[in-house]
Amino acid sequence: MPIEFPCSQCGKALRTPDESAGKQAKCPDCGAIQTVPTGSGAGFEQNVSSPPPAANPFAESAAQRGAAPGARVEDYNPYASPTQSQPRSEPTKLEGLQYTQIGPDDILVRLYEVFTKHLGPCILFGLILFGVNLVVNVVSQVGTAVGEALGEVWLQLVIVFVIQVISFVVQTFLQLGGCLFGIRLIRHDQPQLGLVFQGGRYFGSGFVYAFLIGLVVAIIFGLFCIPGAILMINDGPGVGVWALIAGMFVAVPIVMYIFLRYSLGFFFIVDQNMGFAEAAKASYQYMQGNMLSTFVAGLAVAGISLVLMCTCVGVLVVMPLQPLMMTLVYLRATGQPVPGATKATLPVKSMPVK
């Protein structure tokens, strides 16, 4: 079992391998050198600082970690293996993530706790999402109107294509930043809205990941829905409508499965500095047995959002709920400590990311 203890200087939760008990470790957040306690959780009662050693006695090589030297991870990540040779800004990848089965009740209760405790920052987060989406929609409508006014079909298609690309880029950028904000808010209990605009460093992997998921979804809808559309064009709405409905009936569950299975990819990209392929594999593994709970929690959040909207509660309150819910799913499914979380989840087996 990994040893978990708080940093003696900044109080951040740290996690080290079991064999590191009694050795010196460096906090990747504040740089403090301290002795690893001899048991999991023992360091929460007492943590002793000591002078920095000449070399980290239990740092792993890049080959042992399965990562290239100097791989970047979030600077504030408290779970990276301590290392003396790397600078503070470039800690190693997280190790020893523990696969955990989650329950929807745990996710919903913790979501309520986080949202009510940090209501102001959450509403501001919703304002950012709403404002950026509003600007994108306005630009889309203006561009479409300009294309129609010019009367050139090819020009209309070009304008629509360019607007869709811009919208996709902006949405991907916001999604990466939203993951950073959610992780910082929940794992560290510290809201930092500036993180919403700091997803650029992960944009390459995030863009490819989102593009591939979107491409697969488009292919699935095309395979099952295009035949019905063709029938509607050639034979009229009678048979074509039923064929289209049947195609949607088959395609939608497949698409939902894909979204659920690979819904944690962005979090692995920003929190573990993974490439898109590695993130997809990790999401596939850690969502095993957790898709139903995530689906139920998502339905509950959607229902709560609908009720809030019907009671004239602003969209700024509703928009942050889904991103924060998925952040909780990521943290709980990977067995990471969540301040104030309930005890509704039980670790099933150790499943370190390689």
mmCIF file with all atom_site columns, N, CA, C and O in Angstrom, residues 99 209 213 257-265 268 274 276-291 351:
data_model
loop_
_atom_site.group_PDB
_atom_site.id
_atom_site.type_symbol
_atom_site.label_atom_id
_atom_site.label_alt_id
_atom_site.label_comp_id
_atom_site.label_asym_id
_atom_site.label_entity_id
_atom_site.label_seq_id
_atom_site.pdbx_PDB_ins_code
_atom_site.Cartn_x
_atom_site.Cartn_y
_atom_site.Cartn_z
_atom_site.occupancy
_atom_site.B_iso_or_equiv
_atom_site.pdbx_formal_charge
_atom_site.auth_seq_id
_atom_site.auth_comp_id
_atom_site.auth_asym_id
_atom_site.auth_atom_id
_atom_site.pdbx_PDB_model_num
ATOM 1   N N  . TYR A 1 99  ? -6.864  1.659  -8.700  1.00 0.00 ? 99  TYR A N  1
ATOM 2   C CA . TYR A 1 99  ? -8.192  1.521  -9.279  1.00 0.00 ? 99  TYR A CA 1
ATOM 3   C C  . TYR A 1 99  ? -9.224  1.360  -8.163  1.00 0.00 ? 99  TYR A C  1
ATOM 4   O O  . TYR A 1 99  ? -9.064  0.571  -7.237  1.00 0.00 ? 99  TYR A O  1
ATOM 5   N N  . TYR A 1 209 ? -6.855  13.929 -29.065 1.00 0.00 ? 209 TYR A N  1
ATOM 6   C CA . TYR A 1 209 ? -7.767  13.051 -28.329 1.00 0.00 ? 209 TYR A CA 1
ATOM 7   C C  . TYR A 1 209 ? -9.218  13.392 -28.661 1.00 0.00 ? 209 TYR A C  1
ATOM 8   O O  . TYR A 1 209 ? -10.021 12.508 -28.984 1.00 0.00 ? 209 TYR A O  1
ATOM 9   N N  . ILE A 1 213 ? -11.957 11.026 -30.841 1.00 0.00 ? 213 ILE A N  1
ATOM 10  C CA . ILE A 1 213 ? -13.248 10.643 -30.261 1.00 0.00 ? 213 ILE A CA 1
ATOM 11  C C  . ILE A 1 213 ? -14.388 11.149 -31.143 1.00 0.00 ? 213 ILE A C  1
ATOM 12  O O  . ILE A 1 213 ? -15.346 10.424 -31.442 1.00 0.00 ? 213 ILE A O  1
ATOM 13  N N  . TYR A 1 257 ? -21.547 4.771  -24.739 1.00 0.00 ? 257 TYR A N  1
ATOM 14  C CA . TYR A 1 257 ? -20.510 3.882  -24.196 1.00 0.00 ? 257 TYR A CA 1
ATOM 15  C C  . TYR A 1 257 ? -19.123 4.472  -24.441 1.00 0.00 ? 257 TYR A C  1
ATOM 16  O O  . TYR A 1 257 ? -18.263 4.474  -23.544 1.00 0.00 ? 257 TYR A O  1
ATOM 17  N N  . ILE A 1 258 ? -18.894 4.969  -25.650 1.00 0.00 ? 258 ILE A N  1
ATOM 18  C CA . ILE A 1 258 ? -17.587 5.550  -25.987 1.00 0.00 ? 258 ILE A CA 1
ATOM 19  C C  . ILE A 1 258 ? -17.300 6.765  -25.121 1.00 0.00 ? 258 ILE A C  1
ATOM 20  O O  . ILE A 1 258 ? -16.206 6.916  -24.565 1.00 0.00 ? 258 ILE A O  1
ATOM 21  N N  . PHE A 1 259 ? -18.275 7.644  -24.991 1.00 0.00 ? 259 PHE A N  1
ATOM 22  C CA . PHE A 1 259 ? -18.078 8.841  -24.175 1.00 0.00 ? 259 PHE A CA 1
ATOM 23  C C  . PHE A 1 259 ? -17.774 8.481  -22.724 1.00 0.00 ? 259 PHE A C  1
ATOM 24  O O  . PHE A 1 259 ? -16.901 9.078  -22.086 1.00 0.00 ? 259 PHE A O  1
ATOM 25  N N  . LEU A 1 260 ? -18.500 7.506  -22.179 1.00 0.00 ? 260 LEU A N  1
ATOM 26  C CA . LEU A 1 260 ? -18.273 7.120  -20.788 1.00 0.00 ? 260 LEU A CA 1
ATOM 27  C C  . LEU A 1 260 ? -16.914 6.444  -20.614 1.00 0.00 ? 260 LEU A C  1
ATOM 28  O O  . LEU A 1 260 ? -16.169 6.737  -19.675 1.00 0.00 ? 260 LEU A O  1
ATOM 29  N N  . ARG A 1 261 ? -16.597 5.537  -21.519 1.00 0.00 ? 261 ARG A N  1
ATOM 30  C CA . ARG A 1 261 ? -15.366 4.751  -21.382 1.00 0.00 ? 261 ARG A CA 1
ATOM 31  C C  . ARG A 1 261 ? -14.121 5.625  -21.476 1.00 0.00 ? 261 ARG A C  1
ATOM 32  O O  . ARG A 1 261 ? -13.110 5.372  -20.813 1.00 0.00 ? 261 ARG A O  1
ATOM 33  N N  . TYR A 1 262 ? -14.197 6.652  -22.305 1.00 0.00 ? 262 TYR A N  1
ATOM 34  C CA . TYR A 1 262 ? -13.025 7.494  -22.527 1.00 0.00 ? 262 TYR A CA 1
ATOM 35  C C  . TYR A 1 262 ? -13.203 8.904  -21.966 1.00 0.00 ? 262 TYR A C  1
ATOM 36  O O  . TYR A 1 262 ? -12.525 9.831  -22.389 1.00 0.00 ? 262 TYR A O  1
ATOM 37  N N  . SER A 1 263 ? -14.083 9.045  -20.983 1.00 0.00 ? 263 SER A N  1
ATOM 38  C CA . SER A 1 263 ? -14.386 10.370 -20.436 1.00 0.00 ? 263 SER A CA 1
ATOM 39  C C  . SER A 1 263 ? -13.283 10.927 -19.547 1.00 0.00 ? 263 SER A C  1
ATOM 40  O O  . SER A 1 263 ? -13.270 12.126 -19.250 1.00 0.00 ? 263 SER A O  1
ATOM 41  N N  . LEU A 1 264 ? -12.346 10.107 -19.102 1.00 0.00 ? 264 LEU A N  1
ATOM 42  C CA . LEU A 1 264 ? -11.290 10.579 -18.200 1.00 0.00 ? 264 LEU A CA 1
ATOM 43  C C  . LEU A 1 264 ? -10.003 10.940 -18.933 1.00 0.00 ? 264 LEU A C  1
ATOM 44  O O  . LEU A 1 264 ? -9.020  11.316 -18.300 1.00 0.00 ? 264 LEU A O  1
ATOM 45  N N  . GLY A 1 265 ? -10.011 10.819 -20.252 1.00 0.00 ? 265 GLY A N  1
ATOM 46  C CA . GLY A 1 265 ? -8.780  11.050 -21.008 1.00 0.00 ? 265 GLY A CA 1
ATOM 47  C C  . GLY A 1 265 ? -8.166  12.414 -20.791 1.00 0.00 ? 265 GLY A C  1
ATOM 48  O O  . GLY A 1 265 ? -6.950  12.548 -20.605 1.00 0.00 ? 265 GLY A O  1
ATOM 49  N N  . PHE A 1 268 ? -6.243  12.605 -17.486 1.00 0.00 ? 268 PHE A N  1
ATOM 50  C CA . PHE A 1 268 ? -4.939  11.955 -17.514 1.00 0.00 ? 268 PHE A CA 1
ATOM 51  C C  . PHE A 1 268 ? -3.936  12.789 -18.311 1.00 0.00 ? 268 PHE A C  1
ATOM 52  O O  . PHE A 1 268 ? -2.742  12.790 -18.000 1.00 0.00 ? 268 PHE A O  1
ATOM 53  N N  . MET A 1 274 ? 0.123   12.685 -19.954 1.00 0.00 ? 274 MET A N  1
ATOM 54  C CA . MET A 1 274 ? 0.097   11.560 -20.879 1.00 0.00 ? 274 MET A CA 1
ATOM 55  C C  . MET A 1 274 ? -0.164  12.032 -22.301 1.00 0.00 ? 274 MET A C  1
ATOM 56  O O  . MET A 1 274 ? -0.777  13.071 -22.525 1.00 0.00 ? 274 MET A O  1
ATOM 57  N N  . PHE A 1 276 ? -2.071  11.245 -26.020 1.00 0.00 ? 276 PHE A N  1
ATOM 58  C CA . PHE A 1 276 ? -3.476  10.905 -26.254 1.00 0.00 ? 276 PHE A CA 1
ATOM 59  C C  . PHE A 1 276 ? -3.723  9.407  -26.226 1.00 0.00 ? 276 PHE A C  1
ATOM 60  O O  . PHE A 1 276 ? -4.740  8.943  -25.706 1.00 0.00 ? 276 PHE A O  1
ATOM 61  N N  . ALA A 1 277 ? -2.791  8.605  -26.763 1.00 0.00 ? 277 ALA A N  1
ATOM 62  C CA . ALA A 1 277 ? -2.987  7.153  -26.780 1.00 0.00 ? 277 ALA A CA 1
ATOM 63  C C  . ALA A 1 277 ? -2.899  6.577  -25.368 1.00 0.00 ? 277 ALA A C  1
ATOM 64  O O  . ALA A 1 277 ? -3.707  5.726  -24.970 1.00 0.00 ? 277 ALA A O  1
ATOM 65  N N  . GLU A 1 278 ? -1.930  7.049  -24.602 1.00 0.00 ? 278 GLU A N  1
ATOM 66  C CA . GLU A 1 278 ? -1.766  6.570  -23.226 1.00 0.00 ? 278 GLU A CA 1
ATOM 67  C C  . GLU A 1 278 ? -2.955  6.988  -22.365 1.00 0.00 ? 278 GLU A C  1
ATOM 68  O O  . GLU A 1 278 ? -3.428  6.226  -21.518 1.00 0.00 ? 278 GLU A O  1
ATOM 69  N N  . ALA A 1 279 ? -3.453  8.199  -22.588 1.00 0.00 ? 279 ALA A N  1
ATOM 70  C CA . ALA A 1 279 ? -4.609  8.681  -21.834 1.00 0.00 ? 279 ALA A CA 1
ATOM 71  C C  . ALA A 1 279 ? -5.851  7.867  -22.153 1.00 0.00 ? 279 ALA A C  1
ATOM 72  O O  . ALA A 1 279 ? -6.657  7.555  -21.269 1.00 0.00 ? 279 ALA A O  1
ATOM 73  N N  . ALA A 1 280 ? -6.027  7.504  -23.422 1.00 0.00 ? 280 ALA A N  1
ATOM 74  C CA . ALA A 1 280 ? -7.173  6.682  -23.811 1.00 0.00 ? 280 ALA A CA 1
ATOM 75  C C  . ALA A 1 280 ? -7.114  5.315  -23.133 1.00 0.00 ? 280 ALA A C  1
ATOM 76  O O  . ALA A 1 280 ? -8.129  4.803  -22.640 1.00 0.00 ? 280 ALA A O  1
ATOM 77  N N  . LYS A 1 281 ? -5.923  4.736  -23.084 1.00 0.00 ? 281 LYS A N  1
ATOM 78  C CA . LYS A 1 281 ? -5.761  3.432  -22.433 1.00 0.00 ? 281 LYS A CA 1
ATOM 79  C C  . LYS A 1 281 ? -6.061  3.526  -20.941 1.00 0.00 ? 281 LYS A C  1
ATOM 80  O O  . LYS A 1 281 ? -6.750  2.660  -20.375 1.00 0.00 ? 281 LYS A O  1
ATOM 81  N N  . ALA A 1 282 ? -5.553  4.576  -20.293 1.00 0.00 ? 282 ALA A N  1
ATOM 82  C CA . ALA A 1 282 ? -5.784  4.748  -18.857 1.00 0.00 ? 282 ALA A CA 1
ATOM 83  C C  . ALA A 1 282 ? -7.262  4.966  -18.557 1.00 0.00 ? 282 ALA A C  1
ATOM 84  O O  . ALA A 1 282 ? -7.808  4.391  -17.609 1.00 0.00 ? 282 ALA A O  1
ATOM 85  N N  . SER A 1 283 ? -7.938  5.779  -19.370 1.00 0.00 ? 283 SER A N  1
ATOM 86  C CA . SER A 1 283 ? -9.366  6.014  -19.164 1.00 0.00 ? 283 SER A CA 1
ATOM 87  C C  . SER A 1 283 ? -10.147 4.713  -19.332 1.00 0.00 ? 283 SER A C  1
ATOM 88  O O  . SER A 1 283 ? -11.065 4.422  -18.552 1.00 0.00 ? 283 SER A O  1
ATOM 89  N N  . TYR A 1 284 ? -9.775  3.930  -20.326 1.00 0.00 ? 284 TYR A N  1
ATOM 90  C CA . TYR A 1 284 ? -10.442 2.638  -20.551 1.00 0.00 ? 284 TYR A CA 1
ATOM 91  C C  . TYR A 1 284 ? -10.299 1.740  -19.331 1.00 0.00 ? 284 TYR A C  1
ATOM 92  O O  . TYR A 1 284 ? -11.255 1.078  -18.909 1.00 0.00 ? 284 TYR A O  1
ATOM 93  N N  . GLN A 1 285 ? -9.107  1.726  -18.729 1.00 0.00 ? 285 GLN A N  1
ATOM 94  C CA . GLN A 1 285 ? -8.857  0.854  -17.584 1.00 0.00 ? 285 GLN A CA 1
ATOM 95  C C  . GLN A 1 285 ? -9.625  1.324  -16.346 1.00 0.00 ? 285 GLN A C  1
ATOM 96  O O  . GLN A 1 285 ? -10.288 0.532  -15.678 1.00 0.00 ? 285 GLN A O  1
ATOM 97  N N  . TYR A 1 286 ? -9.520  2.598  -16.029 1.00 0.00 ? 286 TYR A N  1
ATOM 98  C CA . TYR A 1 286 ? -10.081 3.090  -14.773 1.00 0.00 ? 286 TYR A CA 1
ATOM 99  C C  . TYR A 1 286 ? -11.592 3.291  -14.810 1.00 0.00 ? 286 TYR A C  1
ATOM 100 O O  . TYR A 1 286 ? -12.217 3.413  -13.756 1.00 0.00 ? 286 TYR A O  1
ATOM 101 N N  . MET A 1 287 ? -12.174 3.300  -16.005 1.00 0.00 ? 287 MET A N  1
ATOM 102 C CA . MET A 1 287 ? -13.632 3.364  -16.088 1.00 0.00 ? 287 MET A CA 1
ATOM 103 C C  . MET A 1 287 ? -14.259 1.973  -16.069 1.00 0.00 ? 287 MET A C  1
ATOM 104 O O  . MET A 1 287 ? -15.485 1.852  -16.062 1.00 0.00 ? 287 MET A O  1
ATOM 105 N N  . GLN A 1 288 ? -13.428 0.933  -16.050 1.00 0.00 ? 288 GLN A N  1
ATOM 106 C CA . GLN A 1 288 ? -13.946 -0.421 -15.943 1.00 0.00 ? 288 GLN A CA 1
ATOM 107 C C  . GLN A 1 288 ? -14.723 -0.577 -14.640 1.00 0.00 ? 288 GLN A C  1
ATOM 108 O O  . GLN A 1 288 ? -14.189 -0.373 -13.553 1.00 0.00 ? 288 GLN A O  1
ATOM 109 N N  . GLY A 1 289 ? -15.993 -0.909 -14.726 1.00 0.00 ? 289 GLY A N  1
ATOM 110 C CA . GLY A 1 289 ? -16.821 -1.058 -13.546 1.00 0.00 ? 289 GLY A CA 1
ATOM 111 C C  . GLY A 1 289 ? -17.331 0.247  -12.975 1.00 0.00 ? 289 GLY A C  1
ATOM 112 O O  . GLY A 1 289 ? -18.064 0.238  -11.985 1.00 0.00 ? 289 GLY A O  1
ATOM 113 N N  . ASN A 1 290 ? -16.956 1.382  -13.570 1.00 0.00 ? 290 ASN A N  1
ATOM 114 C CA . ASN A 1 290 ? -17.382 2.688  -13.072 1.00 0.00 ? 290 ASN A CA 1
ATOM 115 C C  . ASN A 1 290 ? -18.296 3.433  -14.039 1.00 0.00 ? 290 ASN A C  1
ATOM 116 O O  . ASN A 1 290 ? -18.721 4.552  -13.742 1.00 0.00 ? 290 ASN A O  1
ATOM 117 N N  . MET A 1 291 ? -18.580 2.836  -15.169 1.00 0.00 ? 291 MET A N  1
ATOM 118 C CA . MET A 1 291 ? -19.394 3.539  -16.160 1.00 0.00 ? 291 MET A CA 1
ATOM 119 C C  . MET A 1 291 ? -20.841 3.697  -15.706 1.00 0.00 ? 291 MET A C  1
ATOM 120 O O  . MET A 1 291 ? -21.454 4.750  -15.909 1.00 0.00 ? 291 MET A O  1
ATOM 121 N N  . MET A 1 351 ? -3.529  -0.638 -9.515  1.00 0.00 ? 351 MET A N  1
ATOM 122 C CA . MET A 1 351 ? -3.380  -0.646 -10.958 1.00 0.00 ? 351 MET A CA 1
ATOM 123 C C  . MET A 1 351 ? -2.539  0.556  -11.367 1.00 0.00 ? 351 MET A C  1
ATOM 124 O O  . MET A 1 351 ? -3.055  1.569  -11.836 1.00 0.00 ? 351 MET A O  1
#
